[in-house]
XYZ file of C-alpha atoms in Angstrom:
543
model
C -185.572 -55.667 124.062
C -184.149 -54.587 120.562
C -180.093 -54.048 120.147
C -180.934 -50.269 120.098
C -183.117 -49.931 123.581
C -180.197 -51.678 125.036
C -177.612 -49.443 123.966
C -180.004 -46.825 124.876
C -180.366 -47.947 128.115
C -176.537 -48.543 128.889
C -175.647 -44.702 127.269
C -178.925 -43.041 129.798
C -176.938 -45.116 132.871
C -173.653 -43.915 131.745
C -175.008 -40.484 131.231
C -176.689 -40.108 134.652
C -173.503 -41.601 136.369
C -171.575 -38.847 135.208
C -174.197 -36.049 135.873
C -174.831 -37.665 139.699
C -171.095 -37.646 140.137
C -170.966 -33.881 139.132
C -173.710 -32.969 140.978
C -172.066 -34.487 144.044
C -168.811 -32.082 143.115
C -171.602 -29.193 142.633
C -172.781 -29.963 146.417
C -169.619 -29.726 147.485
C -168.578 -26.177 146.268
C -171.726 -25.125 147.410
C -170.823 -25.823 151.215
C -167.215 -24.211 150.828
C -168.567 -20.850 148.711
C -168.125 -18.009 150.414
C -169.941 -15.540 148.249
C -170.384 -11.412 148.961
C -174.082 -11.349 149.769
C -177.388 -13.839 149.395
C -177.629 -12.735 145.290
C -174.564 -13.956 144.775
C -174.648 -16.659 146.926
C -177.879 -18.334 145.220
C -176.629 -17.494 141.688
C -173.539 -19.534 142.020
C -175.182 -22.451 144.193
C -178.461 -22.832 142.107
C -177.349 -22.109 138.872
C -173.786 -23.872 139.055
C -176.248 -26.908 139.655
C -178.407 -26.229 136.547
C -176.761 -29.114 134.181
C -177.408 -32.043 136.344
C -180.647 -31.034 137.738
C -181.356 -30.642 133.574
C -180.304 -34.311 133.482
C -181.875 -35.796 136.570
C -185.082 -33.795 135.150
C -185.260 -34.897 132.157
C -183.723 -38.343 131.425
C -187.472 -39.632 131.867
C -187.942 -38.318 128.216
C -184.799 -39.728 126.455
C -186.425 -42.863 125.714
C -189.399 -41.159 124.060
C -186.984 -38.463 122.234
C -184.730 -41.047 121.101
C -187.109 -43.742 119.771
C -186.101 -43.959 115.823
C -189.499 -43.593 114.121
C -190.148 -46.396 111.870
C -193.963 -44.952 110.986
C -195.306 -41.706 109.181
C -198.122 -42.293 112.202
C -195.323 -41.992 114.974
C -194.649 -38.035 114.128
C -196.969 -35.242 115.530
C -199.656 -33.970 113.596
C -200.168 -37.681 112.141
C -203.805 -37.019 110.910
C -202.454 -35.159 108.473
C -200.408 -36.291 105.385
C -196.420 -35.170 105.576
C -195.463 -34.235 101.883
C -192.151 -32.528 102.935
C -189.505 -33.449 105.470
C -186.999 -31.655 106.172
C -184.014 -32.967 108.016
C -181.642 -30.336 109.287
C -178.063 -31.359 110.306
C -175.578 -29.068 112.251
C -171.979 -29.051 113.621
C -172.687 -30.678 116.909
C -171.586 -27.645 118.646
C -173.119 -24.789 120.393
C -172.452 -22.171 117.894
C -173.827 -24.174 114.862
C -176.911 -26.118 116.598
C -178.456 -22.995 118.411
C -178.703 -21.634 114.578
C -179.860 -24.425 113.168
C -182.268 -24.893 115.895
C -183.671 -21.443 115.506
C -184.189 -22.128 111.502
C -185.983 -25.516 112.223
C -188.455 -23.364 114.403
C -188.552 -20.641 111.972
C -189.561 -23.165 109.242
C -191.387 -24.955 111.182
C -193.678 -22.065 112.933
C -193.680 -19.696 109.600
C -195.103 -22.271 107.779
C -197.887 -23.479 110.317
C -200.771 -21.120 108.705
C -200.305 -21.899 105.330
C -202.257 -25.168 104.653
C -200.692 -26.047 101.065
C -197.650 -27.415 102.676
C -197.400 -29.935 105.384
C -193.574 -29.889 106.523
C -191.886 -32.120 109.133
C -188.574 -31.193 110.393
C -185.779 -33.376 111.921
C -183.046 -32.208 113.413
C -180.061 -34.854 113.785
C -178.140 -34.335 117.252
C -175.988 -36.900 118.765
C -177.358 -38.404 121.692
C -175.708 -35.791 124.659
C -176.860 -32.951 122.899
C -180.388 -34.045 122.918
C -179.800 -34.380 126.474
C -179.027 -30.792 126.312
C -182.203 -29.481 124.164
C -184.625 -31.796 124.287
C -187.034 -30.786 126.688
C -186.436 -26.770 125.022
C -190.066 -25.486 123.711
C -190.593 -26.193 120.089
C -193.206 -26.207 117.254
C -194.960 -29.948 117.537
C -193.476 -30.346 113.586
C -190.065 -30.371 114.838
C -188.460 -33.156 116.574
C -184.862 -34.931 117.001
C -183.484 -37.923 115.811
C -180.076 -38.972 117.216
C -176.889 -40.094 116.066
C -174.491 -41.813 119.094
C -171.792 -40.337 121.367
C -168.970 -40.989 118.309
C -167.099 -37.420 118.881
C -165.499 -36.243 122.218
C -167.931 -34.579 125.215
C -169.583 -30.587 124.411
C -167.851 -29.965 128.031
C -164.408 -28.770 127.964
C -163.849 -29.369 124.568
C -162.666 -25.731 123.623
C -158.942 -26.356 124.157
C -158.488 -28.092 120.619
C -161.756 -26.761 118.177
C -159.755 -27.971 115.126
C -159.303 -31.526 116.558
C -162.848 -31.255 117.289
C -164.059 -30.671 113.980
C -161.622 -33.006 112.573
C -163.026 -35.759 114.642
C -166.558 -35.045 113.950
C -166.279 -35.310 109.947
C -164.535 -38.448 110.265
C -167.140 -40.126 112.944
C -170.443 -38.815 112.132
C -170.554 -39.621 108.521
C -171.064 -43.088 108.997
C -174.349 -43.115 111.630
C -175.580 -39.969 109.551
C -175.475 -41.840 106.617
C -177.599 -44.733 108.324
C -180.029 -42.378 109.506
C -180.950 -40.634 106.567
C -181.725 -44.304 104.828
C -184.148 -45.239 107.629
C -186.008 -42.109 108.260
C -189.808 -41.884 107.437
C -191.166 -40.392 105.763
C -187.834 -40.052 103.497
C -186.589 -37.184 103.672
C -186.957 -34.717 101.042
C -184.362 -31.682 101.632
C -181.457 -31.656 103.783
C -180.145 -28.574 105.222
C -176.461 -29.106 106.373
C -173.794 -27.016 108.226
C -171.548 -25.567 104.910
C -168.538 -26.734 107.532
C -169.428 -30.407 107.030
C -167.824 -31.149 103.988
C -169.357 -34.106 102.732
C -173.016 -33.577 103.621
C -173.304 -31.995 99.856
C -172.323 -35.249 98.294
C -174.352 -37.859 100.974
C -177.389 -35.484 99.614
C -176.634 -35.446 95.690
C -175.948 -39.337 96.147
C -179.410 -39.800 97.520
C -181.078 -37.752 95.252
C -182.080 -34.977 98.094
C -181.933 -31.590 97.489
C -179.205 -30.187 99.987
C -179.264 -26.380 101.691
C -176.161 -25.076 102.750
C -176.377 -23.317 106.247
C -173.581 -20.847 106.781
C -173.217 -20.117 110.500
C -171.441 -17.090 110.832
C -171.773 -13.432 108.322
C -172.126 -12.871 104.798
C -169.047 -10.831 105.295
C -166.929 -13.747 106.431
C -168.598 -16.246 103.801
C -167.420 -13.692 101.033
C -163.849 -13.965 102.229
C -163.568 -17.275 101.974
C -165.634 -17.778 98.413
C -162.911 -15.059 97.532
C -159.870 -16.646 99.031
C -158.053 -16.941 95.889
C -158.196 -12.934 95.516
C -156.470 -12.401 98.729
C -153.676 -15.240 97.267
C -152.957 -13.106 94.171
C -152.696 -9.839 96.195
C -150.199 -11.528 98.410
C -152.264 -11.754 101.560
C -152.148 -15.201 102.047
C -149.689 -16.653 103.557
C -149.106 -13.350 105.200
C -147.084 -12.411 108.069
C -149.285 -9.769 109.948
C -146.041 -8.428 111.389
C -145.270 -6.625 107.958
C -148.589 -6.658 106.275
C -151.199 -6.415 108.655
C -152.159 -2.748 108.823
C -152.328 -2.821 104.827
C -155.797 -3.349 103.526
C -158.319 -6.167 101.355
C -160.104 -3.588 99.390
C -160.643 -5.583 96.359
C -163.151 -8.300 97.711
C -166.491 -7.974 95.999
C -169.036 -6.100 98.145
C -167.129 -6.301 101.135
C -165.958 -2.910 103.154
C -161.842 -2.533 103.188
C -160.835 -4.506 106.026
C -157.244 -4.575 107.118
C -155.248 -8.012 106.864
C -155.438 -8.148 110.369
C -158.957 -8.141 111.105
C -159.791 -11.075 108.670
C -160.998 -14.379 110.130
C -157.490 -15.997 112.307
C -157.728 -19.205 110.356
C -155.776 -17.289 107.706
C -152.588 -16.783 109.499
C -152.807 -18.603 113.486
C -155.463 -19.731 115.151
C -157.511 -22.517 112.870
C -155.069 -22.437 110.203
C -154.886 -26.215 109.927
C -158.135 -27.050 108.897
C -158.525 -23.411 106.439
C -158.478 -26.593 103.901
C -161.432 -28.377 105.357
C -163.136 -24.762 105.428
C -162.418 -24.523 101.459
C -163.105 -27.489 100.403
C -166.801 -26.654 101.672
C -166.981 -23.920 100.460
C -166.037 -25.269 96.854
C -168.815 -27.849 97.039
C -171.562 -25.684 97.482
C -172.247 -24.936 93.739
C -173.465 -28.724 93.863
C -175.886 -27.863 96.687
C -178.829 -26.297 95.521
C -179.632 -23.243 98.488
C -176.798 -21.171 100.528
C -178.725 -19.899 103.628
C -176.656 -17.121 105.340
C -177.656 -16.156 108.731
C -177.433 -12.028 107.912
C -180.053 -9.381 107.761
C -179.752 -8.031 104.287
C -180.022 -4.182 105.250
C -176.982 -4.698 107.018
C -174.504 -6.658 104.361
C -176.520 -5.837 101.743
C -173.346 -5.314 99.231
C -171.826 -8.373 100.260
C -174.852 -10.074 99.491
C -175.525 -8.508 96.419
C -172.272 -9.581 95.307
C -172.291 -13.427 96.289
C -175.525 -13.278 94.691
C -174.501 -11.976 91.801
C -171.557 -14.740 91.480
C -172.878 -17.974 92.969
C -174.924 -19.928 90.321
C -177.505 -21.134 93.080
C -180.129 -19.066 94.691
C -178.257 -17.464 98.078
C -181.383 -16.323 100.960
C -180.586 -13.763 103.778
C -182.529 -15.643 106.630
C -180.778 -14.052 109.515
C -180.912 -13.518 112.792
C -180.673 -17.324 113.219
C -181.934 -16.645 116.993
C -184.231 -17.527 119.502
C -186.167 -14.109 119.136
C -190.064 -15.592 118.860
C -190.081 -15.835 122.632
C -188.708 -12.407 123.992
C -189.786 -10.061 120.815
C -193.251 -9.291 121.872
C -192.052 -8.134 125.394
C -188.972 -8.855 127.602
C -190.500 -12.031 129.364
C -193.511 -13.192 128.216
C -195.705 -15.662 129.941
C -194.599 -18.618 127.938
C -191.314 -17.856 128.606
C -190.344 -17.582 132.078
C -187.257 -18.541 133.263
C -186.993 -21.954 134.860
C -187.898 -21.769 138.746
C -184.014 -22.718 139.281
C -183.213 -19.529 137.154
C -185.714 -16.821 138.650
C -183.242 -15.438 141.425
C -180.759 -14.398 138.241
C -183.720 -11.959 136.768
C -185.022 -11.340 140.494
C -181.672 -9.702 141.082
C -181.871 -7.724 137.371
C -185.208 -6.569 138.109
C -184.021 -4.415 141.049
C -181.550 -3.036 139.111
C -181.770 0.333 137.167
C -182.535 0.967 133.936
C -179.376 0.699 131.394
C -177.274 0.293 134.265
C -176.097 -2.738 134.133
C -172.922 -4.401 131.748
C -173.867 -7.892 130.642
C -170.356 -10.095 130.562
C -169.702 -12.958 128.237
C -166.614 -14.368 126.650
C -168.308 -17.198 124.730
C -168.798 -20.768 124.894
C -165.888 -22.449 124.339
C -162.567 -19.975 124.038
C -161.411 -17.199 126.462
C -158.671 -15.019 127.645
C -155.549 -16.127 129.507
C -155.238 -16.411 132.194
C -153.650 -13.102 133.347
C -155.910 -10.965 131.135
C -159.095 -12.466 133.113
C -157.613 -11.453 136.154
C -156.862 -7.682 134.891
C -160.685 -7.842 133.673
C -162.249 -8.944 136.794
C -160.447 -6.474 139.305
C -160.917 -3.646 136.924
C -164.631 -4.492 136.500
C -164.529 -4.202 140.486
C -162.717 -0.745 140.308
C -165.101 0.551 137.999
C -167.884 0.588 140.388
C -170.109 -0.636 137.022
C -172.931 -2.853 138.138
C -172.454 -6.259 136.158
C -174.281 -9.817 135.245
C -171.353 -12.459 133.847
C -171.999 -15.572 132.586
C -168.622 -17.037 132.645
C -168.629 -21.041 132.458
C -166.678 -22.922 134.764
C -164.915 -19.675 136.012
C -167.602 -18.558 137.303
C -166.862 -19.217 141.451
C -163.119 -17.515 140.990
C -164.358 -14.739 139.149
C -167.534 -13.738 141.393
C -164.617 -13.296 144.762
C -162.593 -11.059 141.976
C -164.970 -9.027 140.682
C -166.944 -7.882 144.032
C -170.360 -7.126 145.007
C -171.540 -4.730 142.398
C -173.019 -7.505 140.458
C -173.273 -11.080 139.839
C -171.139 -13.914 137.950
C -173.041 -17.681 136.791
C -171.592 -20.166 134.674
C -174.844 -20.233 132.252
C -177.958 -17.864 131.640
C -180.367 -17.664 128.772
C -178.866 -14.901 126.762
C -180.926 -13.829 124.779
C -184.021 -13.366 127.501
C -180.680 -11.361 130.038
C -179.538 -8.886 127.111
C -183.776 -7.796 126.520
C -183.741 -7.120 129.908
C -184.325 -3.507 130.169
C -181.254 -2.645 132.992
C -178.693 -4.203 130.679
C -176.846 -1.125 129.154
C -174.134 -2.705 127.243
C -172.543 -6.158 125.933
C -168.539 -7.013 126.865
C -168.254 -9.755 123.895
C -166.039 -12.306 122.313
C -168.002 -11.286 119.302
C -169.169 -14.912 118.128
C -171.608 -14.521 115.279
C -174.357 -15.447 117.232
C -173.900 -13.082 120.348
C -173.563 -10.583 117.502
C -176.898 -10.606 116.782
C -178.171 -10.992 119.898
C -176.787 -7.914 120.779
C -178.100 -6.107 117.355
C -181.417 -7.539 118.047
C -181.384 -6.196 121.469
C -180.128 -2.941 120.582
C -177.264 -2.576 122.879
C -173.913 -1.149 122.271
C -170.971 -3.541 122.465
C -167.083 -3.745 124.052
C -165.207 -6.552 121.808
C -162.367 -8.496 122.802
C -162.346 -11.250 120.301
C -160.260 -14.030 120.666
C -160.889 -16.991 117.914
C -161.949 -17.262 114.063
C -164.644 -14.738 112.971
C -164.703 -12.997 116.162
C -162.182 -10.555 114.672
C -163.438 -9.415 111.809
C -167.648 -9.736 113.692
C -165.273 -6.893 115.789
C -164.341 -4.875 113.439
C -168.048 -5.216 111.892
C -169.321 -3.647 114.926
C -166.868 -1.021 115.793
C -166.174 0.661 112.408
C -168.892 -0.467 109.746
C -172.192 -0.171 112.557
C -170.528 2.045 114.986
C -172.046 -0.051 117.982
C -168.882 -0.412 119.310
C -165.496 0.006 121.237
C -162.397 -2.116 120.702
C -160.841 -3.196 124.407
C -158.972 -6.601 122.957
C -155.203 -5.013 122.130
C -152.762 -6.349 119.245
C -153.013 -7.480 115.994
C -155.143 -10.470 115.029
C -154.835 -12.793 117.468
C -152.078 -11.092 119.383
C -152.458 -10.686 122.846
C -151.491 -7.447 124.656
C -152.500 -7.276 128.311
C -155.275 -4.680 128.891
C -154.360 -3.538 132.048
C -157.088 -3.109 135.069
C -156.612 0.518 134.986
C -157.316 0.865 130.891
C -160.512 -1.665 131.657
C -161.681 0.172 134.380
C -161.676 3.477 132.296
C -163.173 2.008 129.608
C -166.014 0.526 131.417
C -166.804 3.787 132.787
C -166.439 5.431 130.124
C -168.409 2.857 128.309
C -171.467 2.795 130.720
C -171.908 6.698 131.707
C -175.340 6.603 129.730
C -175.386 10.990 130.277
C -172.340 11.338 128.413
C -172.389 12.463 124.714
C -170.897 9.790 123.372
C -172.754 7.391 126.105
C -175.611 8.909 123.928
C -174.458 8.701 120.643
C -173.714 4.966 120.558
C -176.655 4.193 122.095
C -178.776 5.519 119.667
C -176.624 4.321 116.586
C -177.362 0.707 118.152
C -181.540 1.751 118.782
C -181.331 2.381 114.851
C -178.721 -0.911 114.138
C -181.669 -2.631 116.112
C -184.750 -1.716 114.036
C -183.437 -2.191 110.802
C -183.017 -6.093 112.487
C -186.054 -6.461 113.469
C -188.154 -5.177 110.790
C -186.233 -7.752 108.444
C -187.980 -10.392 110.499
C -191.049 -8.971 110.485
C -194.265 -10.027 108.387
C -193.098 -8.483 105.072
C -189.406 -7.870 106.181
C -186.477 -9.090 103.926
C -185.671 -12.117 106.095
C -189.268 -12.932 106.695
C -189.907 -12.968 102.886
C -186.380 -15.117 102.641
C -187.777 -17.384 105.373
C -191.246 -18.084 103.021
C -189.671 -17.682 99.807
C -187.232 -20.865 100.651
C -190.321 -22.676 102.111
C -192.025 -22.128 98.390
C -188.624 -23.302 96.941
C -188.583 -26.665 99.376
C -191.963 -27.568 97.824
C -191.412 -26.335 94.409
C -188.262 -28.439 94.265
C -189.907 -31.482 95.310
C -192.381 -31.431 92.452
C -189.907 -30.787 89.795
C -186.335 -32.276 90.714
């Protein structure tokens, strides 16, 4: 047995240890639940036990996913001849690798019918998250090659994001470093995260072309490419206590936005790595794409305006989601939910149309403590019918909120907001959400708490008009929203025969097919998409 099937073996033990032990926790809070009715009841039982029966399922396959290949002949399609491969390389988080996933399929699928290129693409994950997305459908010239468990667990990590990141530039270099040097066929382009700061130079020291991949708007890229504006106009270091209402009306392309509502890395939350953030963003002149995960209709003068200063070519790819498998209708064949996931859309199928207010705070940050309680109870006052995925809060939250709707820890997003009785999105406003909820044409209540959430709020609310502001205070300030104000809001929010029910309804219908014909054959993302597949090739030939 080689030094790598051993360590292999000892992680897949180690791994299933830990997933056995939690199921064994799982079966326990299923005996002592005591939910409203049977919905509710199954929801939190079957799906709370989702992640280990995902790793009991599919450890079987880690050996096979894991398995360095050492041969062109050991990647699908191997009666053909691989000219290009790609190797993509994310943030090993789930806001950065469910973009980068979708662009590896994009890529990947987009460039299936044309016969002049042969592309391969590899997309680096340590070994947990493979554990996580492995077995997740996929065009057969995509697959994973892993990195170990260097960086701290995906599972509770949100407490301390910048200690995250911090940790995963220092650990990952190495073990990336090794990888790209033994992959076959070499690699020929690497598309990296812009937030890991060194991937530019690993790529210009190997002689491989290197794509940037921005993960959150062209809006927030431009502030940051611009950051030594808002330093000569005195808003940074600013205290938002006397300068927050005034306004940044002097960045290139981008709409005036108060000092408030820019990303909260510039004056709390994330401020201690804003250097990490610009030192990436000052090496990308040395890479030779930026990919920005935007439909151009829609920040089309920011766009303009990057374009028109960045000396490398800058493609509008975006919506980095998963929207090949609900787009032709709400749940196509292919695309079921999981047997262990049916009861969720059972219970949305007998609910009205547009009646329903789909709940999600995000992945990794939320609301204290007290302001989750004021939400829950004046969801429950409201009388709204509701579906909240709300991690590890779920089982609290479900007693809380009562028996107009139901509250699971994970769903597939995407798949819940096409669902025709969702009426409305209660978000944290994480770039990816974001479009999720543009692509499904639903209006959206923000209460962002972290980063780019604030300004993807203020986005929505006054540039789109999709949108109502619940989340009081400045920046990152936190002002209890009361039950009552929620429970008014929500009302107010999901009374579909009201004018203004009406009115921002239809602005999001329109906000919604400008998205998706960009990604259509012909649209401006779709032509981005092909036009940086050309550029892969062409670059290969003359570089």
């Amino acid at each position: 047995m080689d030094d790598w099937e051993k360590e292999l073996e000892d992680t897949e033990d180690i791994v299933l240890a830990h997933e056995v032990d939690r199921f064994s926790n799982f079966n326990y809070m299923r005996e002592n639940i005591s939910a409203p009715n049977q919905y509710q009841k199954a929801t939190l039982c079957v799906c709370r036990l989702l992640p280990a029966l995902f790793f009991l399922s599919s450890a079987s396959e880690l050996r096979t996913l894991q398995s360095p290949p050492s041969h062109p002949m050991d990647f699908p399609n191997s009666s053909q001849t691989i000219t290009h491969h790609v190797v993509a390389l994310p943030i090993p988080s789930r806001g950065h690798i469910n973009p980068m996933m979708c662009l590896c399929n994009s890529l990947a699928s987009l460039n299936a019918a044309d016969s002049n290129i042969n592309l391969l693409v590899t997309l680096i994950v340590t070994e947990e998250w493979l554990g996580f997305i492995g077995s997740d459908p996929k065009p057969d010239n995509v697959v994973f090659a892993t990195i170990p468990n260097v960086i701290p667990s995906e599972i509770g990590r949100g407490a301390d994001s910048p200690s995250f990141y911090e940790t995963v530039l220092r650990k990952i270099r190495a073990p990336v470093e090794d990888l790209l040097d033994r992959l076959e066929p070499p690699v020929t382009a690497l598309i990296a995260d812009t937030h890991i700061v060194w991937s530019v130079e690993i790529g210009n020291l190997r002689n491989i072309p290197v794509a940037s991949l921005w993960t959150m708007s062209a809006s927030v890229y431009s502030v940051f490419h611009f950051f030594d504006l808002l330093v000569q106009h005195r808003h940074f270091p600013v205290n938002l206590a006397e300068r927050g209402e005034e306004h940044v009306d002097y960045i290139p392309g981008l709409p005036s936005t108060r000092v408030a509502d820019l990303p909260t890395c510039f004056y709390g939350k994330g401020i201690n790595v804003l250097d990490r953030i610009l030192e990436a963003i000052s090496s990308l002149p040395k890479a030779r794409w930026l990919l920005l995960p935007s439909v151009y209709e829609l920040e089309a003068q920011v766009i303009d305006a990057l374009r028109e200063k960045l000396s490398i070519p800058v493609y509008h790819i975006g919506p980095l989601i998963p929207h090949f498998k609900v787009e032709a209708q709400t749940r196509p064949i292919e695309c079921q939910p999981k047997s262990n996931e049916s009861h969720c859309f059972d219970w949305l199928d007998k609910q009205p149309r547009g009646s329903v207010l789909y709940m999600s705070q995000g992945s990794l940050h939320s609301a204290s403590k007290a302001q989750m309680e004021e939400i829950a109870r004046g969801l429950r006052e409201s009388g709204v019918r509701f579906f909240w995925a709300a991690r590890a809060e779920a089982l609290d939250l479900q007693e809380k909120c009562g028996e107009m709707g139901i509250v699971v820890p994970w769903c597939d997003q995407l798949r819940v907001l096409c669902h025709s009785c969702i009426g409305g999105f209660w978000s944290h406003c994480g770039w990816n959400s974001t479009s999720e909820a543009v692509f499904a044409g639903l209006p959206m209540l923000t209460f962002s708490i972290y980063w780019d959430q604030v300004p993807n709020s203020k986005m929505i609310v006054e540039d789109w008009k999709i949108g109502w502001k619940v989340k009081k205070g400045v920046g990152e300030e936190e002002i209890l929203v009361t039950r009552e104000e929620i429970k008014g809001i929500v009302k107010r929010f999901m009374d579909l025969e009201s004018e203004e029910g009406k009115d921002i309804r239809r602005q999001a219908r329109r906000i919604q097919d400008i998205c998706r014909q960009a990604l259509r054959k012909g649209g401006s993302s779709y032509f981005n998409i092909k036009a940086f597949i050309s550029d892969l090739s062409s670059c290969e030939k003359h570089c």
